[in-house]
Amino acid sequence: MVSCRQTVASVLIASAIALMPALAGGQNAPAPAPYRPGLGDLMTMTVQPRHLKIGLAGQERNWAYVSYELHELEEAFERVARIWPKWRDNDIAGLINGSTKEPLEAAEEAAKAKDAARFNDAYTRLTAACNACHQSANVGLIVIQAPKSSPFANQDFRPPKP
Ligand code: HEC
Protein backbone atom coordinates (compact mmCIF):
# COMPACT_ATOMS: atom_id res chain seq x y z
CA MET A 1 0.00 0.00 0.00
CA VAL A 2 1.25 3.50 -0.79
CA SER A 3 1.17 5.63 2.33
CA CYS A 4 -0.33 9.08 2.38
CA ARG A 5 3.05 10.57 3.26
CA GLN A 6 4.64 8.91 0.18
CA THR A 7 1.92 10.31 -2.07
CA VAL A 8 2.42 13.84 -0.75
CA ALA A 9 6.18 13.51 -1.27
CA SER A 10 5.85 12.32 -4.86
CA VAL A 11 3.39 15.11 -5.71
CA LEU A 12 5.85 17.65 -4.31
CA ILE A 13 8.75 16.18 -6.32
CA ALA A 14 6.67 16.09 -9.50
CA SER A 15 5.67 19.73 -9.17
CA ALA A 16 9.26 20.75 -8.42
CA ILE A 17 10.41 19.04 -11.64
CA ALA A 18 7.62 20.70 -13.61
CA LEU A 19 8.71 24.10 -12.26
CA MET A 20 12.41 23.64 -13.06
CA PRO A 21 12.47 25.18 -16.56
CA ALA A 22 10.67 28.25 -15.27
CA LEU A 23 13.09 28.54 -12.35
CA ALA A 24 16.06 28.12 -14.71
CA GLY A 25 15.26 31.44 -16.35
CA GLY A 26 12.44 30.68 -18.73
CA GLN A 27 14.37 28.74 -21.32
CA ASN A 28 11.25 28.38 -23.42
CA ALA A 29 10.71 32.15 -23.63
CA PRO A 30 11.56 33.73 -27.03
CA ALA A 31 15.00 35.44 -27.21
CA PRO A 32 14.71 39.21 -26.68
CA ALA A 33 15.33 41.41 -29.74
CA PRO A 34 18.99 42.55 -29.85
CA TYR A 35 19.51 46.02 -28.41
CA ARG A 36 19.75 48.64 -31.16
CA PRO A 37 20.90 51.94 -29.69
CA GLY A 38 19.37 55.04 -31.25
CA LEU A 39 21.50 57.24 -33.52
CA GLY A 40 21.37 60.02 -30.92
CA ASP A 41 22.44 57.50 -28.25
CA LEU A 42 25.46 56.41 -30.30
CA MET A 43 26.40 60.04 -30.98
CA THR A 44 26.20 60.88 -27.27
CA MET A 45 27.90 57.71 -26.02
CA THR A 46 30.54 57.00 -28.63
CA VAL A 47 31.11 59.99 -30.95
CA GLN A 48 30.79 63.07 -28.74
CA PRO A 49 33.20 61.98 -25.93
CA ARG A 50 35.85 60.95 -28.44
CA HIS A 51 35.61 64.22 -30.37
CA LEU A 52 36.03 65.98 -27.02
CA LYS A 53 38.99 63.89 -25.85
CA ILE A 54 40.79 64.35 -29.17
CA GLY A 55 40.39 68.12 -28.78
CA LEU A 56 41.72 68.15 -25.21
CA ALA A 57 44.65 65.85 -25.99
CA GLY A 58 45.48 67.99 -29.04
CA GLN A 59 45.62 71.09 -26.84
CA GLU A 60 48.09 69.18 -24.65
CA ARG A 61 50.06 67.99 -27.72
CA ASN A 62 49.63 64.43 -26.55
CA TRP A 63 50.11 63.05 -30.08
CA ALA A 64 50.27 59.32 -29.29
CA TYR A 65 46.92 59.54 -27.51
CA VAL A 66 45.45 61.79 -30.24
CA SER A 67 46.28 59.08 -32.82
CA TYR A 68 44.82 56.37 -30.61
CA GLU A 69 41.59 58.28 -30.02
CA LEU A 70 41.21 59.34 -33.68
CA HIS A 71 41.22 55.65 -34.51
CA GLU A 72 38.57 55.03 -31.85
CA LEU A 73 36.40 57.79 -33.33
CA GLU A 74 36.81 56.31 -36.81
CA GLU A 75 35.61 52.96 -35.50
CA ALA A 76 32.72 54.62 -33.68
CA PHE A 77 31.62 56.21 -36.98
CA GLU A 78 31.94 52.81 -38.71
CA ARG A 79 29.57 51.30 -36.13
CA VAL A 80 27.17 54.25 -36.54
CA ALA A 81 27.14 53.62 -40.31
CA ARG A 82 26.57 49.90 -39.79
CA ILE A 83 23.75 50.32 -37.26
CA TRP A 84 22.15 53.39 -38.88
CA PRO A 85 23.01 53.33 -42.63
CA LYS A 86 19.83 55.39 -43.07
CA TRP A 87 18.15 57.73 -40.58
CA ARG A 88 14.85 59.28 -41.66
CA ASP A 89 15.67 60.21 -45.28
CA ASN A 90 19.39 60.66 -44.73
CA ASP A 91 22.11 58.43 -46.13
CA ILE A 92 24.11 58.40 -42.88
CA ALA A 93 26.75 55.94 -44.12
CA GLY A 94 27.38 58.07 -47.23
CA LEU A 95 27.41 61.34 -45.26
CA ILE A 96 29.92 59.93 -42.76
CA ASN A 97 32.23 58.83 -45.53
CA GLY A 98 31.88 62.06 -47.47
CA SER A 99 32.31 64.47 -44.57
CA THR A 100 34.47 62.98 -41.82
CA LYS A 101 37.03 60.86 -43.69
CA GLU A 102 39.18 63.72 -44.97
CA PRO A 103 39.51 65.70 -41.70
CA LEU A 104 40.09 62.48 -39.72
CA GLU A 105 42.94 61.49 -42.04
CA ALA A 106 44.41 65.00 -42.01
CA ALA A 107 44.31 65.02 -38.18
CA GLU A 108 46.05 61.64 -38.12
CA GLU A 109 48.82 62.87 -40.40
CA ALA A 110 49.24 66.03 -38.30
CA ALA A 111 49.48 63.96 -35.11
CA LYS A 112 52.07 61.70 -36.71
CA ALA A 113 54.07 64.79 -37.73
CA LYS A 114 53.48 66.35 -34.24
CA ASP A 115 52.30 69.48 -36.07
CA ALA A 116 49.98 71.48 -33.79
CA ALA A 117 48.97 74.05 -36.42
CA ARG A 118 47.99 71.37 -38.95
CA PHE A 119 46.19 69.44 -36.23
CA ASN A 120 44.17 72.52 -35.19
CA ASP A 121 43.18 73.10 -38.79
CA ALA A 122 42.08 69.46 -39.27
CA TYR A 123 40.22 69.48 -35.93
CA THR A 124 38.33 72.63 -36.94
CA ARG A 125 37.30 70.90 -40.18
CA LEU A 126 36.28 67.76 -38.28
CA THR A 127 34.05 69.85 -36.01
CA ALA A 128 32.63 71.61 -39.08
CA ALA A 129 31.85 68.16 -40.56
CA CYS A 130 29.83 67.26 -37.43
CA ASN A 131 27.80 70.43 -37.82
CA ALA A 132 27.43 70.16 -41.61
CA CYS A 133 25.89 66.71 -41.22
CA HIS A 134 23.61 67.89 -38.42
CA GLN A 135 22.41 70.69 -40.68
CA SER A 136 21.83 68.48 -43.69
CA ALA A 137 19.95 65.95 -41.52
CA ASN A 138 17.69 68.74 -40.22
CA VAL A 139 19.10 68.61 -36.70
CA GLY A 140 21.03 71.86 -37.05
CA LEU A 141 20.02 72.68 -33.48
CA ILE A 142 22.84 70.29 -32.41
CA VAL A 143 25.95 72.47 -32.49
CA ILE A 144 29.37 70.99 -31.76
CA GLN A 145 32.38 73.07 -30.75
CA ALA A 146 35.96 72.52 -29.60
CA PRO A 147 35.95 71.68 -25.87
CA LYS A 148 36.76 74.48 -23.44
CA SER A 149 37.29 72.21 -20.40
CA SER A 150 37.25 68.54 -19.44
CA PRO A 151 34.21 66.79 -17.98
CA PHE A 152 36.48 63.74 -17.46
CA ALA A 153 38.07 64.70 -14.15
CA ASN A 154 39.56 61.22 -13.77
CA GLN A 155 41.56 61.25 -17.02
CA ASP A 156 44.84 63.05 -17.67
CA PHE A 157 45.13 64.23 -21.27
CA ARG A 158 48.72 65.41 -20.98
CA PRO A 159 51.46 63.27 -22.48
CA PRO A 160 52.69 60.79 -19.87
CA LYS A 161 55.98 61.73 -18.21
CA PRO A 162 58.81 59.45 -19.38
C1 HEC B 1 26.48 61.50 -40.93
C2 HEC B 1 25.88 62.59 -40.23
C3 HEC B 1 26.42 62.98 -38.88
C4 HEC B 1 27.73 63.22 -38.54
C5 HEC B 1 28.96 63.17 -39.45
C6 HEC B 1 27.72 63.57 -37.15
N1 HEC B 1 26.46 63.51 -36.65
FE1 HEC B 1 25.91 63.81 -34.72
N2 HEC B 1 23.98 63.40 -35.20
C7 HEC B 1 23.50 63.13 -36.47
C8 HEC B 1 22.06 62.99 -36.42
C9 HEC B 1 21.17 62.71 -37.59
C10 HEC B 1 21.69 63.15 -35.07
C11 HEC B 1 20.27 63.10 -34.47
C12 HEC B 1 19.96 61.67 -34.06
C13 HEC B 1 18.70 61.48 -33.28
O1 HEC B 1 18.02 62.47 -32.96
O2 HEC B 1 18.40 60.33 -32.97
C14 HEC B 1 22.94 63.41 -34.34
C15 HEC B 1 22.98 63.62 -32.97
C16 HEC B 1 24.13 64.00 -32.28
C17 HEC B 1 24.18 64.26 -30.86
C18 HEC B 1 23.03 64.12 -29.87
C19 HEC B 1 22.50 65.46 -29.50
C20 HEC B 1 22.02 65.58 -28.11
O3 HEC B 1 22.31 66.63 -27.51
O4 HEC B 1 21.39 64.66 -27.57
C21 HEC B 1 25.47 64.62 -30.56
C22 HEC B 1 26.03 65.01 -29.21
C23 HEC B 1 26.22 64.55 -31.79
N3 HEC B 1 25.37 64.18 -32.81
C24 HEC B 1 27.57 64.80 -31.87
C25 HEC B 1 28.32 64.68 -33.05
C26 HEC B 1 29.74 64.95 -33.15
C27 HEC B 1 30.63 65.42 -32.01
C28 HEC B 1 30.09 64.70 -34.43
C29 HEC B 1 31.43 64.84 -35.09
C30 HEC B 1 32.60 64.29 -34.47
C31 HEC B 1 28.89 64.27 -35.14
N4 HEC B 1 27.83 64.27 -34.26
C32 HEC B 1 28.86 63.92 -36.46
C33 HEC B 1 24.25 63.04 -37.61
C34 HEC B 1 25.62 63.17 -37.69
Short mmCIF file of N, CA, C and O and ligand atoms in Angstrom, two decimals, residues 38-41 43-44 47-48 51 73 77 87-88 90-93 95-96 99-100 126-127 129-131 133-134 137 139 142 144, ligand 1:
data_model
loop_
_atom_site.label_atom_id
_atom_site.label_comp_id
_atom_site.label_asym_id
_atom_site.label_seq_id
_atom_site.Cartn_x
_atom_site.Cartn_y
_atom_site.Cartn_z
N GLY A 38 19.79 54.01 -30.33
CA GLY A 38 19.37 55.04 -31.25
C GLY A 38 20.58 55.79 -31.80
O GLY A 38 21.66 55.77 -31.20
N LEU A 39 20.40 56.47 -32.95
CA LEU A 39 21.50 57.24 -33.52
C LEU A 39 21.97 58.32 -32.54
O LEU A 39 23.17 58.51 -32.33
N GLY A 40 21.00 58.99 -31.90
CA GLY A 40 21.37 60.02 -30.92
C GLY A 40 22.10 59.43 -29.71
O GLY A 40 22.98 60.06 -29.14
N ASP A 41 21.75 58.18 -29.35
CA ASP A 41 22.44 57.50 -28.25
C ASP A 41 23.90 57.24 -28.64
O ASP A 41 24.82 57.48 -27.86
N MET A 43 25.68 58.76 -30.88
CA MET A 43 26.40 60.04 -30.98
C MET A 43 26.84 60.49 -29.58
O MET A 43 27.99 60.89 -29.37
N THR A 44 25.91 60.41 -28.62
CA THR A 44 26.20 60.88 -27.27
C THR A 44 27.18 59.98 -26.53
O THR A 44 28.03 60.45 -25.78
N VAL A 47 30.50 59.00 -30.05
CA VAL A 47 31.11 59.99 -30.95
C VAL A 47 31.50 61.25 -30.18
O VAL A 47 32.66 61.69 -30.22
N GLN A 48 30.55 61.80 -29.43
CA GLN A 48 30.79 63.07 -28.74
C GLN A 48 31.97 63.01 -27.76
O GLN A 48 32.85 63.88 -27.79
N HIS A 51 35.30 62.92 -29.76
CA HIS A 51 35.61 64.22 -30.37
C HIS A 51 36.20 65.15 -29.30
O HIS A 51 37.19 65.84 -29.52
N LEU A 73 37.52 57.03 -32.76
CA LEU A 73 36.40 57.79 -33.33
C LEU A 73 36.03 57.25 -34.71
O LEU A 73 34.85 57.13 -35.04
N PHE A 77 32.39 55.81 -35.79
CA PHE A 77 31.62 56.21 -36.98
C PHE A 77 31.29 54.98 -37.85
O PHE A 77 30.20 54.91 -38.43
N TRP A 87 18.91 57.17 -41.71
CA TRP A 87 18.15 57.73 -40.58
C TRP A 87 17.18 58.75 -41.16
O TRP A 87 17.61 59.71 -41.81
N ARG A 88 15.88 58.52 -40.94
CA ARG A 88 14.85 59.28 -41.66
C ARG A 88 15.19 59.20 -43.15
O ARG A 88 15.36 58.11 -43.65
N ASN A 90 17.98 60.31 -44.53
CA ASN A 90 19.39 60.66 -44.73
C ASN A 90 20.26 59.42 -44.89
O ASN A 90 20.15 58.47 -44.13
N ASP A 91 21.14 59.50 -45.88
CA ASP A 91 22.11 58.43 -46.13
C ASP A 91 23.28 58.64 -45.17
O ASP A 91 24.29 59.25 -45.51
N ILE A 92 23.12 58.15 -43.94
CA ILE A 92 24.11 58.40 -42.88
C ILE A 92 25.47 57.82 -43.25
O ILE A 92 26.51 58.48 -43.11
N ALA A 93 25.47 56.57 -43.77
CA ALA A 93 26.75 55.94 -44.12
C ALA A 93 27.48 56.80 -45.16
O ALA A 93 28.69 57.06 -45.04
N LEU A 95 27.05 60.03 -45.83
CA LEU A 95 27.41 61.34 -45.26
C LEU A 95 28.66 61.22 -44.38
O LEU A 95 29.53 62.09 -44.40
N ILE A 96 28.75 60.13 -43.62
CA ILE A 96 29.92 59.93 -42.76
C ILE A 96 31.18 59.84 -43.62
O ILE A 96 32.18 60.51 -43.37
N SER A 99 31.97 63.27 -45.33
CA SER A 99 32.31 64.47 -44.57
C SER A 99 33.43 64.28 -43.54
O SER A 99 34.21 65.19 -43.31
N THR A 100 33.51 63.10 -42.93
CA THR A 100 34.47 62.98 -41.82
C THR A 100 35.81 62.34 -42.21
O THR A 100 36.80 62.51 -41.50
N LEU A 126 37.04 68.91 -38.81
CA LEU A 126 36.28 67.76 -38.28
C LEU A 126 35.02 68.26 -37.57
O LEU A 126 33.92 67.75 -37.79
N THR A 127 35.18 69.28 -36.74
CA THR A 127 34.05 69.85 -36.01
C THR A 127 33.02 70.43 -37.00
O THR A 127 31.81 70.27 -36.82
N ALA A 129 32.52 69.31 -39.93
CA ALA A 129 31.85 68.16 -40.56
C ALA A 129 30.71 67.65 -39.67
O ALA A 129 29.66 67.26 -40.18
N CYS A 130 30.92 67.64 -38.35
CA CYS A 130 29.83 67.26 -37.43
C CYS A 130 28.63 68.17 -37.70
O CYS A 130 27.51 67.70 -37.90
N ASN A 131 28.90 69.47 -37.70
CA ASN A 131 27.80 70.43 -37.82
C ASN A 131 27.17 70.43 -39.21
O ASN A 131 25.95 70.60 -39.33
N CYS A 133 26.80 67.85 -41.14
CA CYS A 133 25.89 66.71 -41.22
C CYS A 133 24.63 66.97 -40.40
O CYS A 133 23.53 66.65 -40.82
N HIS A 134 24.79 67.57 -39.23
CA HIS A 134 23.61 67.89 -38.42
C HIS A 134 22.67 68.81 -39.21
O HIS A 134 21.46 68.61 -39.20
N ALA A 137 20.94 66.92 -42.01
CA ALA A 137 19.95 65.95 -41.52
C ALA A 137 18.82 66.64 -40.76
O ALA A 137 18.01 65.98 -40.10
N VAL A 139 18.95 68.49 -38.15
CA VAL A 139 19.10 68.61 -36.70
C VAL A 139 20.18 69.67 -36.43
O VAL A 139 21.06 69.48 -35.59
N ILE A 142 21.73 70.94 -33.14
CA ILE A 142 22.84 70.29 -32.41
C ILE A 142 24.13 70.90 -32.92
O ILE A 142 24.54 70.67 -34.06
N ILE A 144 28.16 71.52 -32.40
CA ILE A 144 29.37 70.99 -31.76
C ILE A 144 30.46 72.06 -31.82
O ILE A 144 30.55 72.81 -32.79
C1 HEC B 1 26.48 61.50 -40.93
C2 HEC B 1 25.88 62.59 -40.23
C3 HEC B 1 26.42 62.98 -38.88
C4 HEC B 1 27.73 63.22 -38.54
C5 HEC B 1 28.96 63.17 -39.45
C6 HEC B 1 27.72 63.57 -37.15
N1 HEC B 1 26.46 63.51 -36.65
FE1 HEC B 1 25.91 63.81 -34.72
N2 HEC B 1 23.98 63.40 -35.20
C7 HEC B 1 23.50 63.13 -36.47
C8 HEC B 1 22.06 62.99 -36.42
C9 HEC B 1 21.17 62.71 -37.59
C10 HEC B 1 21.69 63.15 -35.07
C11 HEC B 1 20.27 63.10 -34.47
C12 HEC B 1 19.96 61.67 -34.06
C13 HEC B 1 18.70 61.48 -33.28
O1 HEC B 1 18.02 62.47 -32.96
O2 HEC B 1 18.40 60.33 -32.97
C14 HEC B 1 22.94 63.41 -34.34
C15 HEC B 1 22.98 63.62 -32.97
C16 HEC B 1 24.13 64.00 -32.28
C17 HEC B 1 24.18 64.26 -30.86
C18 HEC B 1 23.03 64.12 -29.87
C19 HEC B 1 22.50 65.46 -29.50
C20 HEC B 1 22.02 65.58 -28.11
O3 HEC B 1 22.31 66.63 -27.51
O4 HEC B 1 21.39 64.66 -27.57
C21 HEC B 1 25.47 64.62 -30.56
C22 HEC B 1 26.03 65.01 -29.21
C23 HEC B 1 26.22 64.55 -31.79
N3 HEC B 1 25.37 64.18 -32.81
C24 HEC B 1 27.57 64.80 -31.87
C25 HEC B 1 28.32 64.68 -33.05
C26 HEC B 1 29.74 64.95 -33.15
C27 HEC B 1 30.63 65.42 -32.01
C28 HEC B 1 30.09 64.70 -34.43
C29 HEC B 1 31.43 64.84 -35.09
C30 HEC B 1 32.60 64.29 -34.47
C31 HEC B 1 28.89 64.27 -35.14
N4 HEC B 1 27.83 64.27 -34.26
C32 HEC B 1 28.86 63.92 -36.46
C33 HEC B 1 24.25 63.04 -37.61
C34 HEC B 1 25.62 63.17 -37.69
#
